[in-house]
Amino acid sequence: MNVLLIGGGGREHALAWKLAQSPLLDTLYCAPGNAGIAEVAECVSLEVDDHTAVAAFCKDKAIGLVAVGPEAPLVAGLADDLEAQGIKVFGPSKAAAALEGSKGFTKDLCAESNIPTAAYGRFTEAPPAKAHVEGQGLPIVIKADGLAAGKGVIIANTHFEAHSAIDACFSGAFGEAGAEVVIEEHLTGEEASFFALVDGETVLPLATAQDHKRAYDRDTGPNTGGMGAYSPAPVMTDALCARVMDEIILPTVAAMKARGMPFKGVLYAGLMIKDGAPKLIEYNARFGDPEAQALMLRLKSDLLPALLAVAEGRLGGLSLDWHDDAVLCVVMAAKGYPGSYKKGTEIKGLDAAGADPEVEIFHAGTTREGNRILATGGRVLGVTARGPDIGQAKDRAYAAVDKIAWPGGFCRRDIGWRAVGRKD
């Protein structure tokens, strides 16, 4: 079949790389794609916000499945509009995507279903929000309710910082996403990412992973979209995965179905683990980035039949096989990210870096100009390597990083430090 993949980041390159290996695939299209995706798919100039144009493209190219990578098109209802035209989609409806599109929606669902998560309050005006903060412990977390491209979460260490964050939300710093504010207690422990395919009712858990959100080594600096990831996550034992399924994922899927908005797609739970117990930080309605890069390199099974089974509501009985090897991904970002950064700097040495058969270099913010690869985004490359354990995967990934000549970029040098240093 022909497949259309929506998106142009590192997550989408990893998905495209895996989908391109499927014997069921005829042609893989990607909108808009990037320089790396162009090596495994036909990149097309398609206005993703124009759902009518996307549907017309699908009919013209006989697209058998649309796989939506990023969250914004899902929250905007792309899946609904395509399915109304008889086009199969991997990704949730607009209503179900509220699990990511509205933090308040998710917190209320957790409260109603007794799903463990941080205590919270929802506010539409600054004065009551500030009054609420005064009665809480510090640090405290201020979140813009809607999608804010990963920038709408502030961990405030003082009441002044909390008040400033509240003012920033309501003054439009995060656009419409900040029209409502969610204030949460600050959870401590070890973070982990848990992914599951869901067809509205049946749930198939995927391999575990752990992301690194802070920009600099030892988890310092500002929060980012993710500076690296690895899989599996040692903190996620079989017993803990079972608890996550029983206490968090399955109740969520049941609650969404009961509300008449069944979730179909990949459900990504950001977790905080403390004293062996999981709590939900937040949900995403799509694969993580850079976790997808690690997961796709570990996935032994064909991805396309799994995505199709989700879209068609027949996930029951399907299983996936995974490589035993560990995988680690190091994100190379433009200097200055997540703040302002320079675009158009040249990247050299990619062929040498990717020569190792156990290394894949996934592109995020890149474009090709003749024979040159130029950086066009904040997060630019995901240097991803496989190894017998996380330590060896880490060594292989950084050996590849060191072959890349990009003075305009930087990376963390400690991805995987928790796993490598574990004593339990």
Coordinates of N, CA and C in Angstrom, one line a residue, residues 79-264:
A79 N -7.3 13.8 11.8 CA -7.8 12.4 11.7 C -9.3 12.3 11.5
D80 N -10.0 13.2 12.1 CA -11.5 13.2 11.9 C -11.9 13.5 10.5
D81 N -11.2 14.5 9.9 CA -11.6 15.0 8.6 C -11.1 14.0 7.5
L82 N -10.0 13.3 7.7 CA -9.6 12.3 6.8 C -10.5 11.0 6.9
E83 N -10.8 10.6 8.1 CA -11.7 9.4 8.2 C -13.1 9.7 7.7
A84 N -13.5 10.9 7.7 CA -14.8 11.3 7.2 C -14.8 11.1 5.7
Q85 N -13.7 11.1 5.1 CA -13.5 10.9 3.6 C -13.2 9.4 3.3
G86 N -13.2 8.6 4.3 CA -13.0 7.1 4.1 C -11.5 6.8 4.1
I87 N -10.6 7.7 4.6 CA -9.2 7.5 4.6 C -8.8 7.0 6.0
K88 N -8.0 5.9 6.0 CA -7.6 5.3 7.3 C -6.4 6.1 7.9
V89 N -6.5 6.3 9.2 CA -5.5 7.2 9.9 C -5.0 6.5 11.1
F90 N -3.7 6.5 11.3 CA -3.1 6.2 12.6 C -2.9 7.5 13.4
G91 N -3.7 7.6 14.4 CA -3.7 8.8 15.2 C -5.1 9.1 15.8
P92 N -5.2 9.7 17.0 CA -6.5 9.9 17.6 C -7.3 11.0 17.0
S93 N -8.6 10.9 17.3 CA -9.5 12.0 16.9 C -9.2 13.3 17.7
K94 N -9.8 14.4 17.2 CA -9.6 15.6 17.9 C -10.0 15.5 19.4
A95 N -11.2 14.9 19.6 CA -11.7 14.7 21.0 C -10.7 13.9 21.8
A96 N -10.2 12.8 21.3 CA -9.3 12.0 22.1 C -7.9 12.6 22.2
A97 N -7.5 13.4 21.3 CA -6.2 14.1 21.4 C -6.2 15.1 22.5
A98 N -7.4 15.4 23.1 CA -7.4 16.3 24.3 C -6.5 15.8 25.4
L99 N -6.2 14.5 25.4 CA -5.3 13.9 26.4 C -4.0 14.7 26.4
E100 N -3.6 15.1 25.2 CA -2.4 16.0 25.1 C -2.7 17.4 25.0
G101 N -3.8 17.7 24.3 CA -4.1 19.1 23.9 C -4.7 19.9 25.1
S102 N -5.1 19.3 26.2 CA -5.6 20.0 27.3 C -5.1 19.3 28.6
K103 N -4.2 19.9 29.3 CA -3.7 19.3 30.5 C -4.8 19.2 31.6
G104 N -5.7 20.2 31.6 CA -6.8 20.2 32.5 C -7.7 19.0 32.3
F105 N -8.0 18.8 31.0 CA -8.9 17.6 30.7 C -8.3 16.3 31.2
T106 N -7.0 16.1 31.0 CA -6.3 14.9 31.5 C -6.4 14.8 33.0
K107 N -6.1 15.9 33.7 CA -6.1 15.9 35.2 C -7.5 15.6 35.7
D108 N -8.5 16.1 35.1 CA -9.9 15.8 35.5 C -10.2 14.3 35.3
L109 N -9.8 13.8 34.2 CA -10.0 12.4 33.9 C -9.3 11.5 34.9
C110 N -8.1 11.9 35.3 CA -7.3 11.2 36.3 C -8.1 11.2 37.6
A111 N -8.6 12.4 38.0 CA -9.3 12.5 39.3 C -10.5 11.6 39.3
E112 N -11.2 11.6 38.2 CA -12.5 10.8 38.1 C -12.2 9.3 38.1
S113 N -11.1 8.9 37.6 CA -10.8 7.5 37.4 C -9.7 7.0 38.4
N114 N -9.4 7.8 39.4 CA -8.5 7.4 40.5 C -7.1 7.0 39.9
I115 N -6.7 7.7 38.9 CA -5.4 7.5 38.3 C -4.3 8.3 39.0
P116 N -3.2 7.7 39.5 CA -2.3 8.4 40.3 C -1.5 9.5 39.5
T117 N -1.6 10.7 40.0 CA -1.0 11.9 39.4 C -0.8 12.9 40.4
A118 N -0.1 14.0 40.1 CA 0.1 15.1 41.0 C -1.2 15.9 41.3
A119 N -1.3 16.3 42.6 CA -2.4 17.2 43.0 C -2.4 18.4 42.1
Y120 N -3.6 19.0 41.8 CA -3.6 20.1 40.9 C -4.8 21.0 41.1
G121 N -4.8 22.2 40.4 CA -5.9 23.1 40.3 C -6.0 23.7 38.9
R122 N -7.2 24.0 38.5 CA -7.4 24.6 37.1 C -7.9 26.1 37.3
F123 N -7.3 27.0 36.5 CA -7.7 28.4 36.7 C -7.8 29.1 35.4
T124 N -8.7 30.0 35.3 CA -8.9 30.8 34.1 C -8.6 32.3 34.3
E125 N -8.3 32.6 35.5 CA -7.9 34.0 35.9 C -6.7 34.0 36.8
A126 N -5.9 35.1 36.7 CA -4.7 35.2 37.5 C -4.9 35.3 39.0
P127 N -5.8 36.1 39.5 CA -5.9 36.3 41.0 C -6.1 35.0 41.8
P128 N -7.1 34.2 41.4 CA -7.3 32.9 42.1 C -6.2 31.9 42.0
A129 N -5.5 32.0 40.8 CA -4.4 31.1 40.6 C -3.2 31.5 41.5
K130 N -3.0 32.8 41.7 CA -1.9 33.2 42.6 C -2.3 33.0 44.1
A131 N -3.6 33.1 44.4 CA -4.0 32.8 45.8 C -3.8 31.3 46.1
H132 N -4.0 30.4 45.1 CA -3.8 29.0 45.2 C -2.4 28.7 45.5
V133 N -1.5 29.3 44.8 CA 0.0 29.1 44.9 C 0.4 29.4 46.3
E134 N -0.1 30.4 46.9 CA 0.3 30.9 48.3 C 0.1 29.8 49.3
G135 N -0.9 28.9 49.1 CA -1.2 27.9 50.0 C -0.5 26.5 49.8
Q136 N 0.4 26.5 48.8 CA 1.1 25.3 48.4 C 2.5 25.3 48.7
G137 N 3.1 24.1 48.7 CA 4.6 24.0 48.9 C 5.3 24.4 47.7
L138 N 6.6 24.5 47.8 CA 7.5 24.9 46.7 C 8.6 23.8 46.6
P139 N 9.1 23.5 45.4 CA 8.7 24.2 44.1 C 7.3 23.8 43.7
I140 N 6.7 24.5 42.7 CA 5.4 24.2 42.2 C 5.4 24.4 40.7
V141 N 4.6 23.6 40.0 CA 4.6 23.6 38.6 C 3.4 24.4 38.0
I142 N 3.7 25.3 37.1 CA 2.7 26.1 36.4 C 2.7 25.7 34.9
K143 N 1.5 25.3 34.4 CA 1.5 24.8 33.1 C 0.4 25.5 32.3
A144 N 0.7 26.0 31.1 CA -0.3 26.4 30.1 C -1.1 25.2 29.8
D145 N -2.4 25.3 29.7 CA -3.3 24.2 29.5 C -3.1 23.5 28.1
G146 N -2.9 24.3 27.1 CA -2.9 23.8 25.7 C -1.5 23.5 25.2
L147 N -1.4 23.3 23.9 CA -0.2 23.0 23.3 C 0.7 24.2 23.2
A148 N 1.9 24.1 23.7 CA 2.8 25.3 23.7 C 4.2 24.9 23.2
A149 N 4.3 23.9 22.3 CA 5.5 23.4 21.7 C 6.6 23.1 22.7
G150 N 6.2 22.5 23.8 CA 7.1 22.1 24.8 C 7.6 23.2 25.7
K151 N 7.0 24.5 25.6 CA 7.6 25.6 26.3 C 6.6 26.1 27.4
G152 N 5.4 25.4 27.6 CA 4.4 26.0 28.5 C 4.5 25.4 29.9
V153 N 5.6 24.9 30.3 CA 5.7 24.3 31.7 C 6.8 25.0 32.4
I154 N 6.5 25.6 33.6 CA 7.5 26.3 34.4 C 7.5 25.7 35.8
I155 N 8.7 25.3 36.2 CA 8.9 24.8 37.6 C 9.3 26.0 38.4
A156 N 8.5 26.5 39.3 CA 8.7 27.7 40.0 C 9.3 27.4 41.4
N157 N 10.4 27.9 41.8 CA 11.1 27.7 43.1 C 10.7 28.7 44.1
T158 N 10.1 29.8 43.7 CA 9.6 30.8 44.7 C 8.2 31.2 44.3
H159 N 7.5 31.9 45.2 CA 6.2 32.4 44.9 C 6.3 33.5 43.8
F160 N 7.3 34.3 43.9 CA 7.5 35.3 42.8 C 7.6 34.7 41.5
E161 N 8.4 33.6 41.3 CA 8.5 32.9 40.0 C 7.2 32.3 39.6
A162 N 6.4 31.8 40.6 CA 5.1 31.2 40.2 C 4.1 32.3 39.7
H163 N 4.1 33.4 40.4 CA 3.3 34.5 40.0 C 3.7 35.1 38.6
S164 N 5.0 35.1 38.4 CA 5.4 35.6 37.1 C 5.0 34.6 36.0
A165 N 5.1 33.3 36.3 CA 4.7 32.3 35.3 C 3.2 32.4 35.0
I166 N 2.4 32.6 36.0 CA 1.0 32.8 35.9 C 0.7 34.0 35.0
D167 N 1.3 35.1 35.3 CA 1.2 36.3 34.5 C 1.5 36.1 33.0
A168 N 2.7 35.4 32.8 CA 3.1 35.1 31.5 C 2.0 34.3 30.7
C169 N 1.4 33.3 31.3 CA 0.4 32.5 30.7 C -0.8 33.4 30.3
F170 N -1.3 34.2 31.2 CA -2.5 34.9 31.0 C -2.3 36.2 30.1
S171 N -1.0 36.6 30.0 CA -0.7 37.7 29.1 C -0.4 37.3 27.7
G172 N -0.5 36.0 27.4 CA -0.4 35.6 26.0 C 1.0 35.1 25.6
A173 N 1.9 34.9 26.6 CA 3.2 34.4 26.2 C 3.2 33.1 25.5
F174 N 2.1 32.3 25.7 CA 2.0 31.0 25.1 C 0.8 30.9 24.1
G175 N 0.3 32.1 23.7 CA -0.8 32.2 22.8 C -2.1 31.6 23.5
E176 N -2.9 31.0 22.7 CA -4.2 30.5 23.2 C -3.9 29.4 24.2
A177 N -2.8 28.7 24.2 CA -2.5 27.6 25.1 C -2.5 28.1 26.6
G178 N -2.3 29.4 26.8 CA -2.2 29.9 28.2 C -3.5 30.5 28.6
A179 N -4.6 30.3 27.9 CA -5.9 30.9 28.3 C -6.4 30.3 29.6
E180 N -6.0 29.0 29.9 CA -6.2 28.4 31.1 C -4.9 27.9 31.7
V181 N -4.8 27.9 33.0 CA -3.6 27.4 33.7 C -3.8 26.3 34.6
V182 N -3.0 25.3 34.5 CA -3.0 24.2 35.5 C -1.9 24.3 36.4
I183 N -2.1 24.3 37.7 CA -1.1 24.4 38.8 C -1.0 23.0 39.5
E184 N 0.2 22.4 39.5 CA 0.4 21.1 40.1 C 1.5 21.1 41.1
E185 N 1.3 20.1 42.0 CA 2.4 19.8 42.9 C 3.6 19.3 42.1
H186 N 4.8 19.6 42.7 CA 6.1 19.2 42.0 C 6.4 17.7 42.4
L187 N 6.4 16.8 41.4 CA 6.7 15.4 41.7 C 8.2 15.2 41.6
T188 N 8.8 14.4 42.5 CA 10.2 14.0 42.4 C 10.3 12.5 42.2
G189 N 11.5 12.1 41.8 CA 11.8 10.7 41.5 C 12.5 10.6 40.2
E190 N 12.3 9.5 39.5 CA 13.0 9.2 38.2 C 11.9 9.2 37.1
E191 N 12.1 10.0 36.1 CA 11.1 10.0 35.0 C 11.4 8.8 34.0
A192 N 10.3 8.4 33.4 CA 10.3 7.3 32.4 C 9.2 7.5 31.4
S193 N 9.4 7.0 30.2 CA 8.4 7.1 29.2 C 7.8 5.7 28.9
F194 N 6.5 5.7 28.9 CA 5.8 4.4 28.6 C 4.9 4.6 27.4
F195 N 5.0 3.7 26.4 CA 4.3 3.8 25.2 C 3.4 2.6 25.0
A196 N 2.2 2.8 24.4 CA 1.3 1.7 24.1 C 0.5 2.0 22.9
L197 N 0.3 1.0 22.0 CA -0.6 1.2 20.9 C -2.0 0.9 21.4
V198 N -3.0 1.7 21.0 CA -4.4 1.5 21.5 C -5.3 1.6 20.2
D199 N -6.3 0.7 20.1 CA -7.2 0.8 19.0 C -8.6 1.2 19.4
G200 N -8.7 1.9 20.6 CA -9.9 2.3 21.1 C -10.3 1.5 22.3
E201 N -9.9 0.2 22.3 CA -10.2 -0.7 23.4 C -9.0 -1.6 23.8
T202 N -8.4 -2.2 22.8 CA -7.3 -3.1 23.1 C -6.0 -2.3 23.2
V203 N -5.1 -2.7 24.2 CA -3.9 -2.0 24.5 C -2.7 -3.0 24.3
L204 N -1.7 -2.5 23.5 CA -0.5 -3.3 23.3 C 0.7 -2.5 23.8
P205 N 1.3 -2.8 24.9 CA 2.4 -2.0 25.4 C 3.6 -2.2 24.5
L206 N 4.4 -1.1 24.4 CA 5.6 -1.2 23.6 C 6.8 -1.2 24.5
A207 N 8.0 -1.2 24.0 CA 9.2 -1.2 24.8 C 9.3 0.1 25.6
T208 N 10.0 0.1 26.7 CA 10.2 1.2 27.6 C 11.3 2.1 27.1
A209 N 11.3 3.4 27.6 CA 12.4 4.3 27.2 C 12.5 5.4 28.3
Q210 N 13.6 6.1 28.2 CA 13.8 7.2 29.1 C 14.4 8.4 28.3
D211 N 13.8 9.6 28.5 CA 14.2 10.8 27.8 C 15.0 11.6 28.8
H212 N 15.7 12.6 28.2 CA 16.5 13.6 28.9 C 16.0 15.0 28.5
K213 N 15.3 15.7 29.4 CA 14.6 16.9 29.0 C 15.5 18.1 29.1
R214 N 16.4 18.1 30.1 CA 17.3 19.3 30.3 C 18.3 19.5 29.2
A215 N 18.7 20.7 29.0 CA 19.6 21.0 27.9 C 21.0 20.6 28.1
Y216 N 21.5 20.6 29.4 CA 22.9 20.3 29.6 C 23.1 19.1 30.5
D217 N 24.4 18.8 30.6 CA 24.8 17.6 31.4 C 24.3 17.6 32.8
R218 N 24.1 16.3 33.3 CA 23.6 16.1 34.7 C 22.2 16.8 34.9
D219 N 21.4 16.9 33.9 CA 20.1 17.4 34.0 C 20.0 18.8 34.5
T220 N 20.9 19.7 34.0 CA 20.9 21.1 34.3 C 20.4 21.9 33.1
G221 N 20.1 23.2 33.3 CA 19.7 24.0 32.2 C 18.3 24.0 31.9
P222 N 17.8 24.7 30.9 CA 16.4 24.8 30.6 C 15.8 23.5 30.1
N223 N 14.5 23.3 30.2 CA 13.8 22.2 29.6 C 13.8 22.3 28.1
T224 N 13.9 21.2 27.4 CA 13.9 21.2 25.9 C 12.8 20.1 25.5
G225 N 12.8 19.9 24.2 CA 11.9 18.9 23.6 C 12.5 17.5 23.8
G226 N 13.7 17.4 24.3 CA 14.4 16.1 24.5 C 15.8 16.1 23.9
M227 N 16.8 15.9 24.7 CA 18.2 15.9 24.3 C 18.8 14.5 24.1
G228 N 18.0 13.5 24.3 CA 18.5 12.2 24.1 C 17.6 11.2 24.8
A229 N 17.7 9.9 24.4 CA 16.9 8.9 25.0 C 17.5 7.5 24.9
Y230 N 17.1 6.6 25.7 CA 17.5 5.2 25.5 C 16.4 4.2 25.8
S231 N 16.6 3.0 25.3 CA 15.6 2.0 25.5 C 16.4 0.6 25.6
P232 N 16.0 -0.2 26.5 CA 15.0 -0.1 27.5 C 15.4 0.7 28.7
A233 N 14.4 1.1 29.5 CA 14.7 1.9 30.7 C 14.7 1.0 31.9
P234 N 15.9 0.8 32.5 CA 16.0 -0.2 33.6 C 15.1 0.1 34.8
V235 N 14.7 1.3 35.0 CA 13.8 1.6 36.1 C 12.4 0.9 35.9
M236 N 12.1 0.7 34.6 CA 10.8 0.1 34.3 C 10.8 -1.4 34.3
T237 N 10.8 -2.0 35.5 CA 10.8 -3.4 35.7 C 9.5 -4.0 35.2
D238 N 9.5 -5.3 35.0 CA 8.2 -6.0 34.6 C 7.1 -5.7 35.6
A239 N 7.4 -5.7 36.8 CA 6.4 -5.5 37.9 C 5.8 -4.0 37.8
L240 N 6.8 -3.1 37.5 CA 6.3 -1.7 37.4 C 5.5 -1.5 36.2
C241 N 5.9 -2.1 35.0 CA 5.2 -2.0 33.8 C 3.7 -2.5 34.0
A242 N 3.6 -3.6 34.8 CA 2.3 -4.1 35.0 C 1.4 -3.1 35.8
R243 N 2.1 -2.5 36.8 CA 1.4 -1.5 37.6 C 0.9 -0.3 36.7
V244 N 1.8 0.1 35.8 CA 1.5 1.3 34.9 C 0.3 0.9 34.1
M245 N 0.3 -0.3 33.6 CA -0.9 -0.8 32.7 C -2.2 -0.8 33.6
D246 N -2.1 -1.4 34.8 CA -3.3 -1.6 35.6 C -3.8 -0.3 36.2
E247 N -2.9 0.6 36.6 CA -3.3 1.8 37.4 C -3.5 3.0 36.5
I248 N -2.8 3.0 35.4 CA -2.8 4.3 34.6 C -3.3 4.1 33.2
I249 N -2.7 3.2 32.4 CA -3.1 3.1 31.0 C -4.5 2.5 30.8
L250 N -4.8 1.3 31.3 CA -6.1 0.7 31.1 C -7.2 1.5 31.7
P251 N -7.1 2.1 32.8 CA -8.2 3.0 33.3 C -8.4 4.2 32.4
T252 N -7.4 4.7 31.8 CA -7.5 5.9 30.9 C -8.2 5.4 29.6
V253 N -7.8 4.3 29.0 CA -8.5 3.8 27.8 C -9.9 3.6 28.1
A254 N -10.3 2.9 29.2 CA -11.6 2.7 29.5 C -12.4 3.9 29.7
A255 N -11.8 4.9 30.4 CA -12.5 6.2 30.6 C -12.8 6.9 29.3
M256 N -11.8 6.9 28.4 CA -12.0 7.6 27.1 C -13.1 6.9 26.3
K257 N -13.2 5.6 26.3 CA -14.2 4.9 25.6 C -15.6 5.2 26.2
A258 N -15.7 5.2 27.6 CA -16.9 5.5 28.3 C -17.4 7.0 28.0
R259 N -16.5 7.9 27.7 CA -16.8 9.2 27.3 C -17.3 9.4 25.9
G260 N -17.2 8.3 25.1 CA -17.6 8.4 23.7 C -16.5 9.0 22.8
M261 N -15.2 8.9 23.3 CA -14.1 9.5 22.5 C -13.0 8.4 22.6
P262 N -13.2 7.2 22.1 CA -12.1 6.2 22.2 C -10.8 6.6 21.6
F263 N -9.7 6.3 22.3 CA -8.4 6.7 21.9 C -7.8 5.7 20.9
K264 N -7.4 6.1 19.7 CA -6.8 5.2 18.7 C -5.5 5.9 18.3

